[in-house]
Coordinates of C-alpha atoms and ligand atoms in Angstrom, one line a residue:
M28 CA 21.9 62.0 11.7
R29 CA 25.2 60.4 10.6
L30 CA 26.1 57.1 12.0
F31 CA 29.3 58.5 13.5
W32 CA 27.5 61.1 15.6
K33 CA 24.9 58.6 16.7
L34 CA 27.5 56.2 17.9
Y35 CA 29.8 58.9 19.4
L36 CA 27.1 61.0 21.2
T37 CA 25.6 57.8 22.7
Y38 CA 29.0 56.8 23.9
L39 CA 29.8 60.3 25.3
L40 CA 26.5 60.4 27.1
T41 CA 27.1 57.0 28.6
V42 CA 30.6 58.0 29.7
A43 CA 29.3 61.3 31.2
L44 CA 26.5 59.5 33.1
C45 CA 29.0 56.9 34.4
A46 CA 31.5 59.6 35.4
V47 CA 28.9 61.6 37.3
A48 CA 27.4 58.5 39.0
V49 CA 30.8 57.1 40.1
G50 CA 32.0 60.6 41.1
W51 CA 28.9 61.3 43.1
F52 CA 29.2 57.9 44.8
A53 CA 32.9 58.4 45.5
I54 CA 32.4 61.9 46.8
S55 CA 29.5 61.0 49.1
S56 CA 31.4 58.0 50.4
A57 CA 34.5 60.1 51.1
G58 CA 32.4 62.7 52.8
T59 CA 30.8 60.2 55.1
L60 CA 34.2 58.5 55.7
Y61 CA 35.8 61.9 56.6
H62 CA 33.1 62.9 59.0
N63 CA 33.2 59.5 60.7
Q64 CA 36.9 59.7 61.0
A65 CA 36.8 63.2 62.4
E66 CA 34.1 62.2 64.8
Q67 CA 36.2 59.2 65.9
D68 CA 39.2 61.4 66.2
L69 CA 37.4 63.9 68.3
L70 CA 36.0 61.1 70.5
S71 CA 39.5 59.8 71.1
R72 CA 40.7 63.2 72.1
A73 CA 37.7 63.7 74.3
Q74 CA 38.5 60.4 76.1
L75 CA 42.1 61.4 76.6
I76 CA 41.1 64.9 77.9
E77 CA 38.5 63.3 80.1
Q78 CA 41.2 61.2 81.7
Q79 CA 43.4 64.3 82.4
I80 CA 40.7 66.7 83.5
G81 CA 37.8 64.5 84.6
G82 CA 39.5 64.0 88.0
L83 CA 39.9 67.8 88.5
I84 CA 36.2 68.6 88.3
G85 CA 34.9 69.6 91.7
I86 CA 38.4 69.2 93.2
V87 CA 40.4 72.2 91.9
K88 CA 39.3 75.7 91.8
L89 CA 37.7 77.1 88.7
D90 CA 40.7 79.3 87.9
Q91 CA 43.0 76.3 88.0
L92 CA 40.6 74.3 85.9
Q93 CA 40.3 77.1 83.4
T94 CA 44.1 77.3 83.1
D95 CA 44.5 73.6 82.6
V96 CA 41.7 73.5 80.0
H97 CA 43.2 76.4 78.2
N98 CA 46.6 74.8 78.0
L99 CA 45.3 71.4 77.0
G100 CA 43.1 73.0 74.4
W101 CA 46.0 74.9 72.9
S102 CA 48.4 71.9 72.8
S103 CA 45.7 69.5 71.4
G104 CA 44.4 72.0 68.9
T105 CA 40.9 71.3 70.1
R106 CA 38.3 73.5 71.8
I107 CA 37.5 72.1 75.2
T108 CA 34.5 73.0 77.3
V109 CA 33.9 71.6 80.8
I110 CA 30.2 71.8 81.9
A111 CA 28.8 71.1 85.3
G112 CA 26.7 67.9 85.7
P113 CA 23.8 67.2 88.0
G114 CA 26.1 65.4 90.5
L115 CA 28.3 68.4 91.1
S116 CA 27.1 70.2 94.1
G117 CA 27.2 74.0 94.1
Y118 CA 26.7 74.4 90.4
V119 CA 23.6 74.6 88.2
E120 CA 23.5 71.7 85.7
G121 CA 24.7 72.9 82.4
K122 CA 26.8 75.7 83.8
V123 CA 30.1 76.1 81.8
L124 CA 32.9 75.6 84.3
A125 CA 35.8 76.3 81.9
D126 CA 36.4 76.8 78.2
S127 CA 39.7 76.7 76.2
E128 CA 38.8 79.6 73.9
V129 CA 36.6 82.1 75.7
P130 CA 36.1 83.0 79.4
A131 CA 33.6 80.6 80.9
S132 CA 31.8 83.4 82.6
T133 CA 30.7 84.8 79.3
L134 CA 29.0 81.6 78.2
E135 CA 25.4 80.8 78.8
N136 CA 24.1 77.6 80.3
H137 CA 24.9 74.7 77.9
A138 CA 22.4 72.1 79.2
G139 CA 20.2 72.7 76.2
R140 CA 22.9 71.9 73.6
P141 CA 21.9 68.5 72.2
E142 CA 25.3 66.8 72.6
V143 CA 25.6 68.1 76.2
A144 CA 22.0 67.0 77.0
T145 CA 22.9 63.4 75.8
A146 CA 26.2 63.4 77.9
L147 CA 24.3 64.8 81.0
L148 CA 22.1 61.7 80.8
G149 CA 25.3 59.5 80.7
G150 CA 25.7 58.9 77.0
V151 CA 28.1 60.0 74.4
G152 CA 26.7 63.1 72.6
K153 CA 27.6 64.1 69.1
A154 CA 26.4 67.1 67.0
I155 CA 27.3 69.3 64.0
R156 CA 26.2 72.8 64.5
N157 CA 27.0 76.4 64.0
S158 CA 28.7 77.6 67.1
A159 CA 26.9 80.6 68.6
T160 CA 30.2 81.6 70.2
L161 CA 32.7 81.1 67.4
K162 CA 30.2 81.7 64.5
E163 CA 31.3 78.7 62.5
D164 CA 30.2 75.1 61.8
M165 CA 31.6 72.9 64.5
L166 CA 31.7 69.1 65.2
Y167 CA 31.0 68.4 68.8
V168 CA 31.6 65.3 71.0
A169 CA 30.5 65.4 74.6
L170 CA 31.5 62.7 77.3
P171 CA 30.0 62.4 80.8
V172 CA 32.3 62.5 83.8
S173 CA 31.1 60.3 86.6
G174 CA 31.7 61.0 90.3
S175 CA 32.6 58.4 92.9
D176 CA 28.9 57.8 93.5
G177 CA 28.3 57.1 89.8
T178 CA 26.4 60.4 89.2
V179 CA 27.3 62.6 86.3
I180 CA 29.3 65.4 87.9
G181 CA 30.4 67.0 84.6
V182 CA 30.6 66.9 80.9
I183 CA 33.8 67.3 78.8
R184 CA 32.9 68.6 75.4
T185 CA 35.5 68.8 72.6
A186 CA 34.9 70.7 69.4
L187 CA 36.6 70.8 66.1
P188 CA 35.8 73.4 63.4
L189 CA 34.2 71.6 60.4
T190 CA 36.1 73.9 58.0
M191 CA 39.2 71.8 58.7
V192 CA 37.4 68.6 57.8
N193 CA 35.7 70.2 54.8
H194 CA 39.1 71.6 53.7
S195 CA 40.6 68.0 53.5
L196 CA 37.4 66.8 51.9
N197 CA 37.5 69.5 49.3
S198 CA 41.0 68.7 48.3
L199 CA 40.0 65.0 48.0
L200 CA 37.0 66.1 46.0
R201 CA 39.1 68.2 43.6
R202 CA 41.4 65.2 43.0
I203 CA 38.4 62.9 42.3
V204 CA 36.8 65.4 39.9
L205 CA 40.2 65.9 38.2
A206 CA 40.7 62.1 37.9
A207 CA 37.1 61.8 36.6
V208 CA 37.7 64.5 34.0
I209 CA 41.0 63.1 32.8
L210 CA 39.4 59.6 32.6
A211 CA 36.4 61.0 30.7
V212 CA 38.6 62.8 28.2
L213 CA 40.7 59.7 27.7
V214 CA 37.6 57.5 27.3
A215 CA 36.0 60.1 24.9
A216 CA 39.2 60.1 22.8
V217 CA 39.1 56.3 22.6
G218 CA 35.4 56.4 21.8
L219 CA 36.1 58.9 19.1
I220 CA 38.7 56.6 17.4
V221 CA 36.4 53.6 17.7
S222 CA 33.3 55.4 16.5
R223 CA 35.2 56.8 13.6
R224 CA 36.5 53.4 12.7
I225 CA 33.1 51.9 12.8
A226 CA 31.5 54.8 10.9
R227 CA 34.3 54.6 8.2
H228 CA 33.8 50.9 7.7
M229 CA 30.1 51.4 7.4
N230 CA 30.7 54.1 4.9
D231 CA 33.0 51.9 2.9
I232 CA 30.3 49.2 2.9
K233 CA 27.6 51.7 1.9
R234 CA 29.7 53.0 -1.0
G235 CA 30.4 49.4 -2.1
A236 CA 26.7 48.6 -2.0
E237 CA 26.0 51.7 -4.0
R238 CA 28.6 50.7 -6.6
F239 CA 27.1 47.2 -6.9
A240 CA 23.7 48.7 -7.2
A241 CA 25.0 50.8 -10.1
G242 CA 26.3 47.7 -11.8
D243 CA 30.0 48.3 -11.1
F244 CA 31.6 45.1 -9.8
S245 CA 35.2 46.0 -10.6
H246 CA 36.0 47.0 -7.0
E247 CA 35.5 44.9 -3.9
V248 CA 34.7 46.4 -0.5
H249 CA 37.9 46.5 1.6
V250 CA 37.2 46.3 5.4
S251 CA 40.2 45.1 7.3
S252 CA 38.4 44.0 10.5
S253 CA 37.6 40.5 11.6
D254 CA 34.4 41.5 13.5
D255 CA 30.8 41.5 12.3
I256 CA 31.4 44.5 10.1
G257 CA 34.2 42.6 8.3
S258 CA 31.9 39.6 7.8
V259 CA 29.2 41.9 6.4
A260 CA 31.7 43.3 3.9
A261 CA 32.8 39.7 3.0
S262 CA 29.2 38.7 2.5
L263 CA 28.6 41.9 0.4
N264 CA 31.7 41.0 -1.8
R265 CA 30.4 37.4 -2.1
M266 CA 27.0 38.7 -3.2
G267 CA 28.7 41.1 -5.6
R268 CA 30.7 38.3 -7.2
Q269 CA 27.6 36.1 -7.6
L270 CA 25.6 39.0 -9.0
D271 CA 28.5 39.8 -11.4
D272 CA 28.6 36.2 -12.6
T273 CA 24.9 36.0 -13.0
I274 CA 24.8 39.3 -14.9
K275 CA 27.7 38.1 -17.1
A276 CA 25.9 34.8 -17.8
I277 CA 22.7 36.6 -18.6
T278 CA 24.5 39.1 -20.9
Q279 CA 26.3 36.3 -22.7
Q280 CA 23.0 34.5 -23.2
R281 CA 21.4 37.6 -24.5
N282 CA 24.3 38.3 -26.8
E283 CA 24.2 34.8 -28.2
R284 CA 20.4 35.1 -28.7
E285 CA 20.9 38.5 -30.3
A286 CA 23.7 37.1 -32.6
I287 CA 21.5 34.2 -33.6
L288 CA 18.5 36.4 -34.3
S289 CA 20.7 39.0 -36.2
G290 CA 22.2 36.2 -38.3
M291 CA 18.7 35.0 -39.4
V292 CA 17.6 35.8 -42.9
E293 CA 14.0 35.5 -41.7
G294 CA 12.5 38.4 -39.7
V295 CA 11.6 37.6 -36.1
V296 CA 9.2 39.7 -34.1
A297 CA 8.2 38.7 -30.5
V298 CA 5.4 40.5 -28.6
D299 CA 4.2 40.1 -25.0
D300 CA 0.6 39.5 -24.0
A301 CA -0.1 43.3 -24.1
E302 CA 1.1 43.4 -27.8
R303 CA 4.3 45.2 -26.9
L304 CA 7.4 44.3 -28.8
I305 CA 9.9 42.3 -26.8
T306 CA 12.3 41.5 -29.6
I307 CA 12.7 42.5 -33.2
N308 CA 15.6 41.2 -35.2
R309 CA 17.6 43.1 -37.9
A310 CA 15.8 41.4 -40.8
A311 CA 12.4 42.2 -39.4
A312 CA 13.4 45.8 -38.6
A313 CA 14.6 46.3 -42.2
L314 CA 11.4 44.7 -43.6
L315 CA 9.2 47.0 -41.4
G316 CA 11.4 50.0 -42.0
V317 CA 12.1 50.7 -38.3
T318 CA 15.2 50.6 -36.1
Q319 CA 15.5 47.9 -33.4
D320 CA 16.2 50.5 -30.7
Q321 CA 13.2 52.6 -31.3
A322 CA 10.9 49.6 -31.8
E323 CA 11.5 47.5 -28.7
G324 CA 9.3 48.0 -25.7
R325 CA 6.6 49.9 -27.8
A326 CA 3.2 48.7 -28.8
I327 CA 3.1 46.8 -32.1
Q328 CA 0.4 49.2 -33.4
Q329 CA 2.8 52.1 -32.9
V330 CA 5.7 50.5 -34.6
V331 CA 4.1 48.6 -37.4
R332 CA 1.8 50.5 -39.7
N333 CA 0.9 47.3 -41.7
P334 CA -2.7 46.3 -40.6
E335 CA -2.2 42.8 -42.0
L336 CA 0.7 42.1 -39.7
Q337 CA -1.1 43.7 -36.7
Q338 CA -4.1 41.4 -37.3
F339 CA -1.7 38.5 -37.8
V340 CA 0.0 39.2 -34.4
V341 CA -3.4 39.4 -32.7
A342 CA -4.4 36.1 -34.3
A343 CA -1.1 34.5 -33.2
L344 CA -1.7 35.6 -29.6
A345 CA -5.2 34.1 -29.6
A346 CA -4.4 30.8 -31.4
D347 CA -3.7 27.6 -29.6
T348 CA -1.7 26.1 -32.5
P349 CA 0.9 27.7 -34.8
I350 CA -0.7 29.8 -37.6
E351 CA 0.5 30.7 -41.1
G352 CA -0.4 33.5 -43.5
D353 CA 0.6 35.4 -46.6
L354 CA 1.1 39.2 -46.0
T355 CA 2.1 42.0 -48.3
F356 CA 4.5 44.7 -47.1
H357 CA 5.0 48.0 -48.9
V358 CA 8.6 49.2 -48.6
G359 CA 8.9 52.5 -50.4
A360 CA 7.6 52.0 -54.0
D361 CA 7.9 48.2 -54.2
S362 CA 5.7 45.7 -52.4
R363 CA 7.1 42.5 -50.9
S364 CA 5.4 39.1 -50.4
I365 CA 5.9 37.8 -46.9
Q366 CA 5.1 34.4 -45.6
A367 CA 4.4 34.6 -41.9
H368 CA 4.4 31.9 -39.2
G369 CA 3.1 32.8 -35.8
S370 CA 2.9 30.8 -32.5
R371 CA 2.2 31.5 -28.9
L372 CA 5.1 31.8 -26.5
I373 CA 4.6 29.6 -23.5
G374 CA 6.8 30.0 -20.4
A375 CA 8.2 27.2 -18.2
D376 CA 5.3 27.5 -15.9
G377 CA 2.8 27.0 -18.7
A378 CA 1.6 30.6 -18.7
G379 CA 1.4 32.5 -21.9
L380 CA 4.2 35.1 -22.5
G381 CA 3.1 36.5 -25.8
A382 CA 3.7 35.4 -29.4
V383 CA 6.5 35.1 -31.9
V384 CA 6.1 35.8 -35.6
V385 CA 8.6 34.7 -38.2
L386 CA 8.6 36.6 -41.5
N387 CA 9.9 35.0 -44.6
D388 CA 10.4 37.3 -47.6
I389 CA 9.3 35.2 -50.5
T390 CA 9.1 38.1 -53.1
R391 CA 11.9 36.5 -55.2
L392 CA 10.2 33.1 -55.1
R393 CA 6.9 34.7 -56.1
R394 CA 8.7 36.6 -58.9
F395 CA 10.3 33.4 -60.2
E396 CA 7.0 31.7 -60.2
T397 CA 5.5 34.5 -62.2
V398 CA 8.4 34.5 -64.6
R399 CA 8.1 30.8 -65.0
R400 CA 4.4 30.9 -65.6
D401 CA 4.7 33.7 -68.1
F402 CA 7.5 31.9 -69.8
V403 CA 5.5 28.7 -70.2
A404 CA 2.5 30.8 -71.4
N405 CA 4.8 32.6 -73.9
V406 CA 6.5 29.4 -75.2
S407 CA 3.1 27.7 -75.6
H408 CA 1.8 30.7 -77.4
E409 CA 4.9 30.9 -79.7
I410 CA 4.7 27.3 -80.5
K411 CA 0.9 27.2 -80.9
T412 CA 0.9 29.5 -84.0
P413 CA 3.3 27.4 -86.2
V414 CA 1.8 24.1 -85.0
T415 CA -1.7 25.3 -85.8
S416 CA -0.6 26.5 -89.2
I417 CA 1.2 23.2 -90.0
K418 CA -1.8 21.2 -88.8
G419 CA -4.2 23.3 -90.9
F420 CA -2.2 23.1 -94.1
A421 CA -1.5 19.4 -93.6
E422 CA -5.3 18.7 -93.2
T423 CA -6.1 20.9 -96.3
L424 CA -3.6 18.8 -98.3
L425 CA -5.1 15.5 -97.0
D426 CA -8.6 16.9 -97.8
G427 CA -7.7 17.0 -101.5
A428 CA -5.4 20.0 -102.1
L429 CA -2.7 17.4 -103.0
D430 CA -4.3 17.0 -106.3
D431 CA -3.6 20.6 -107.3
R432 CA 0.2 20.5 -107.7
A433 CA 0.7 24.3 -107.5
D434 CA -1.4 24.6 -104.3
A435 CA 0.2 21.6 -102.8
E436 CA 3.6 23.0 -103.4
R437 CA 2.6 26.4 -101.9
F438 CA 1.1 24.7 -98.8
L439 CA 4.1 22.4 -98.3
R440 CA 6.4 25.5 -98.5
I441 CA 4.3 27.2 -95.8
I442 CA 4.5 24.0 -93.7
A443 CA 8.3 23.8 -94.2
G444 CA 8.5 27.5 -93.2
Q445 CA 6.5 27.0 -90.0
A446 CA 8.6 23.9 -89.2
D447 CA 11.7 26.1 -89.6
R448 CA 10.2 28.6 -87.2
L449 CA 9.5 25.8 -84.7
S450 CA 13.0 24.6 -85.0
A451 CA 14.4 28.1 -84.5
I452 CA 12.3 28.5 -81.3
V453 CA 13.4 25.2 -80.0
E454 CA 17.1 25.9 -80.8
D455 CA 16.9 29.2 -79.1
L456 CA 15.2 27.7 -76.1
L457 CA 17.9 25.0 -75.9
A458 CA 20.6 27.7 -76.2
L459 CA 19.0 29.6 -73.3
S460 CA 18.7 26.5 -71.1
V461 CA 22.4 25.8 -71.6
L462 CA 23.2 29.3 -70.7
E463 CA 21.2 29.2 -67.5
R464 CA 23.3 26.4 -66.1
E465 CA 26.0 27.3 -63.6
P466 CA 29.4 28.1 -65.2
G467 CA 31.8 25.2 -64.9
S468 CA 29.1 22.8 -63.7
D469 CA 28.4 19.5 -65.6
G470 CA 27.1 20.5 -69.0
G471 CA 27.8 24.2 -68.2
I472 CA 29.9 26.7 -70.1
V473 CA 33.6 26.2 -70.3
M474 CA 35.9 29.2 -70.7
E475 CA 39.1 29.4 -72.7
R476 CA 41.6 32.1 -73.6
G477 CA 40.5 33.4 -77.0
S478 CA 40.7 36.4 -79.4
V479 CA 37.6 38.7 -79.4
C480 CA 38.6 40.0 -82.9
D481 CA 38.5 36.4 -84.3
V482 CA 35.0 36.0 -82.8
L483 CA 33.8 39.2 -84.5
Q484 CA 35.4 38.1 -87.8
V485 CA 33.6 34.7 -87.8
A486 CA 30.3 36.3 -86.8
A487 CA 30.5 38.8 -89.7
E488 CA 31.3 36.0 -92.1
V489 CA 28.3 34.0 -90.9
C490 CA 26.0 37.0 -91.5
Q491 CA 27.6 38.1 -94.8
P492 CA 25.1 36.2 -97.0
K493 CA 22.1 37.7 -95.3
A494 CA 23.7 41.2 -95.5
E495 CA 24.4 40.8 -99.1
A496 CA 20.8 39.7 -99.8
R497 CA 19.8 43.1 -98.5
S498 CA 22.8 45.0 -99.9
I499 CA 23.9 45.9 -96.4
T500 CA 27.6 46.5 -95.9
L501 CA 29.2 44.9 -92.7
V502 CA 32.1 47.0 -91.4
P503 CA 34.1 45.1 -88.8
S504 CA 36.9 47.0 -87.0
C505 CA 39.2 45.7 -84.4
P506 CA 42.0 48.2 -83.9
A507 CA 44.0 46.0 -81.5
E508 CA 44.0 42.3 -80.6
V509 CA 42.1 41.6 -77.4
F510 CA 42.4 38.3 -75.6
L511 CA 39.9 37.3 -72.9
D512 CA 38.6 34.2 -71.1
I513 CA 35.6 33.4 -73.3
N514 CA 33.5 30.7 -74.7
P515 CA 34.0 31.5 -78.4
P516 CA 31.0 29.7 -79.9
L517 CA 28.6 31.4 -77.4
L518 CA 30.1 34.8 -77.8
E519 CA 29.9 34.3 -81.6
Q520 CA 26.2 33.3 -81.3
A521 CA 25.6 36.5 -79.3
V522 CA 27.3 38.8 -81.9
V523 CA 25.6 36.9 -84.7
N524 CA 22.2 37.7 -83.0
L525 CA 23.1 41.4 -82.8
I526 CA 24.3 41.6 -86.4
D527 CA 21.3 39.6 -87.5
N528 CA 18.9 42.1 -85.8
A529 CA 20.9 45.0 -87.3
I530 CA 20.4 43.6 -90.8
K531 CA 16.7 42.8 -90.2
Y532 CA 15.8 46.2 -88.9
S533 CA 17.9 48.4 -91.3
P534 CA 16.9 49.7 -94.7
E535 CA 18.6 48.1 -97.8
G536 CA 21.9 49.6 -98.8
S537 CA 22.8 50.8 -95.3
S538 CA 25.8 49.7 -93.3
V539 CA 26.4 47.9 -89.9
E540 CA 29.6 48.6 -87.9
I541 CA 30.9 45.9 -85.8
G542 CA 33.8 46.7 -83.4
A543 CA 35.6 45.7 -80.2
E544 CA 37.9 47.9 -78.1
Q545 CA 39.4 47.9 -74.6
D546 CA 38.2 50.7 -72.4
G547 CA 40.0 50.7 -69.0
D548 CA 39.3 47.4 -67.4
T549 CA 36.5 46.4 -69.7
V550 CA 36.2 45.2 -73.3
V551 CA 33.3 46.6 -75.3
I552 CA 31.9 44.8 -78.3
S553 CA 29.5 47.1 -80.3
V554 CA 27.1 46.6 -83.2
I555 CA 25.9 49.8 -84.7
D556 CA 23.2 50.1 -87.3
H557 CA 21.4 53.0 -89.1
G558 CA 18.0 51.4 -89.1
I559 CA 14.6 52.0 -87.8
G560 CA 15.6 52.5 -84.2
I561 CA 13.6 51.6 -81.1
A562 CA 11.2 53.9 -79.1
R563 CA 12.5 54.8 -75.7
E564 CA 9.7 53.1 -73.7
H565 CA 10.7 49.7 -75.1
L566 CA 14.4 49.9 -74.1
P567 CA 14.1 48.7 -70.5
R568 CA 12.3 45.4 -71.5
L569 CA 14.1 44.8 -74.7
F570 CA 16.3 42.0 -73.4
E571 CA 13.3 40.0 -71.9
R572 CA 12.4 36.7 -73.5
F573 CA 9.8 36.9 -76.2
Y574 CA 9.7 40.7 -76.0
R575 CA 9.2 42.3 -79.3
V576 CA 8.6 45.9 -80.4
D577 CA 6.6 44.9 -83.4
K578 CA 5.4 41.3 -83.2
A579 CA 4.1 40.9 -86.7
R580 CA 7.3 42.4 -88.2
S581 CA 9.5 40.2 -86.1
R582 CA 7.6 37.1 -87.1
D583 CA 7.8 38.1 -90.7
M584 CA 11.5 38.4 -90.4
G585 CA 11.7 34.9 -88.8
G586 CA 12.5 36.2 -85.4
T587 CA 11.7 34.3 -82.2
G588 CA 11.8 37.1 -79.7
L589 CA 14.6 35.2 -77.9
G590 CA 17.7 36.6 -79.7
L591 CA 18.4 39.5 -77.3
A592 CA 17.6 37.3 -74.3
I593 CA 20.3 35.0 -75.5
V594 CA 22.7 37.9 -75.9
K595 CA 22.1 39.0 -72.3
H596 CA 22.6 35.6 -70.9
V597 CA 25.9 35.1 -72.9
A598 CA 27.2 38.4 -71.5
A599 CA 26.1 37.4 -68.0
S600 CA 27.8 34.0 -68.3
H601 CA 31.0 35.9 -69.2
G602 CA 30.6 38.1 -66.1
G603 CA 29.6 41.1 -68.2
S604 CA 26.5 43.0 -69.2
V605 CA 24.6 44.4 -72.1
A606 CA 23.5 47.9 -73.0
V607 CA 21.5 49.6 -75.8
E608 CA 21.1 53.1 -77.1
S609 CA 18.7 53.9 -79.8
T610 CA 16.9 56.7 -81.6
L611 CA 13.7 56.1 -83.6
G612 CA 14.5 56.5 -87.3
V613 CA 18.2 57.1 -86.7
G614 CA 19.6 53.7 -85.6
S615 CA 20.6 51.6 -82.7
T616 CA 23.8 50.8 -80.9
F617 CA 24.0 47.4 -78.9
R618 CA 27.0 46.8 -76.6
I619 CA 28.3 43.8 -74.8
V620 CA 30.5 44.9 -72.0
L621 CA 33.0 42.2 -70.7
P622 CA 35.5 42.5 -67.9
A623 CA 39.1 42.5 -69.2
Ligands
ADP712 P1 13.6 39.0 -82.6 O1 13.8 37.6 -82.8 O2 12.2 39.4 -82.7 O3 14.5 39.9 -83.4 P2 15.1 39.8 -80.4 O4 15.1 39.4 -79.0 O5 16.4 39.7 -81.2 O6 13.9 39.2 -81.1 O7 14.7 41.3 -80.5 C1 13.6 41.8 -79.8 C2 13.0 43.0 -80.4 O8 13.8 44.1 -80.4 C3 12.7 42.8 -81.9 O9 11.5 42.3 -82.1 C4 12.8 44.2 -82.4 O10 11.6 44.8 -82.4 C5 13.7 44.9 -81.6 N1 15.1 45.1 -82.1 C6 16.2 44.3 -81.9 N2 17.3 44.8 -82.5 C7 16.9 45.9 -83.2 C8 17.6 46.8 -84.0 N3 18.9 46.7 -84.3 N4 16.8 47.8 -84.5 C9 15.5 48.0 -84.2 N5 14.8 47.1 -83.4 C10 15.5 46.1 -82.9

């Protein structure tokens, strides 16, 4: 049931009960009052009449008495009956001597009427009764008339029809009821307004509370009353503001935490004691190949397919101290090395909340380590061969080979050749280490505006003797001057390496074309030969250090396996790249692509 109806119906019921109670009391009081007054009035009349007629009883004749009674009755508007008392000689007690309305002779003995009986005994008799004579409700008052000896010689009885009394009473009643109805309607109207007002205010408060519950704090509850309802609304608004502030503070804290976590390079995964994900940051989501939204709130086993990580999380939840471990993740085709740190989350009350795991992607680090290890192994291996050879021939010489001049000369030549090789390797390694320094840093590469065509020209001249030795024609072509920010000696070294390879891996009598041209916003330096070419499977690794297609042949040619690695680094230090196209038995095209 709605509040309005509860209030209003209770109010109406109370008003109706009050109206009925007050009306009933008023009506019954008025009735009693009227009857008493009528009785009093009748008694006064009876006393007046007794004074006028009392003296006539037993003195005048009955006819005379009848006439006087009739006249008096008519003028006073009262029925008057005179009845013989015990002290009146010649008449039976109770005999009607005269009556103002009907002939006395027609009336029976009245001694039995209650009011008359009382008066006959000397008292004042009163009664309300239906008159046997007049057939209507009458109010009777009877007074005794005493004779000179003190005996009751007669009774004067006055009567008034009750209809008259009732008529006045009824009109009063009607007015009381009318007043009560009007009052009730007025009070009901006021009740309606008041109930409505209260119900409306309560409704406003209810709607406000519902809005707050739904998280909308933009509207306050407006109740313009200074009573309890107004203070409830004010309290509600105060509570709303505090809630709003608290929620804003919590939201801000969460956003800050989120921003910090998102900004972290490391992956962060937090789980509760039931191994459900509480938080997973962007880096971790990317590592695990999931989205943050679909991961949070779910069990780690559902989100993370990696059994190593699952076990690590379980271990972190069980451990008292932080733990560390190396995990391997498979993202698509490649695998990533992850260093994980896990520790238990302890709440302010000392109870365990779960565990947090920080994932560090150390794949690059591991790769660097591998490259470094391989590099050291390669360098050692490359150096070992010439060193062993030098050592061997030197010992042979010391052991007596010096005596044979022809042998000694041959061995010394081999030693000199191996020393050249060592020197070439060391020079190439030095060149690489210079290239690996940051551009512009101390000892790093310095750029200057220079002509690419000049560089090609110098490189071709440097290689000319080698080319001539193998009857190979170098064909430089530079259609237009191209100026770039370059380090000329380095670029020259790179081009020399390419021309050198082209000469080494081409048959005698062939040609090598060297060119440079601008192509959009790049400058492409190309070295094209018509030599042995390179099988397709070697192309992707060709620019790695110490990578060779044919080790023996390369060594025979005096190669170190570092030439193309140097070319690649020179291109990179100029902000460019390298490319190769080759067909086995047809020839190769090497390109250095530089930004214009
Ligand atoms: P190397 O000192 O052995 O020449 P590079 O790094 O210069 O080392 O070259 C690596 C390998 O690439 C060589 O061993 C050779 O097998 C191959 N190569 C380089 N240039 C050519 C070319 N123009 N034609 C055929 N093979 C080539």
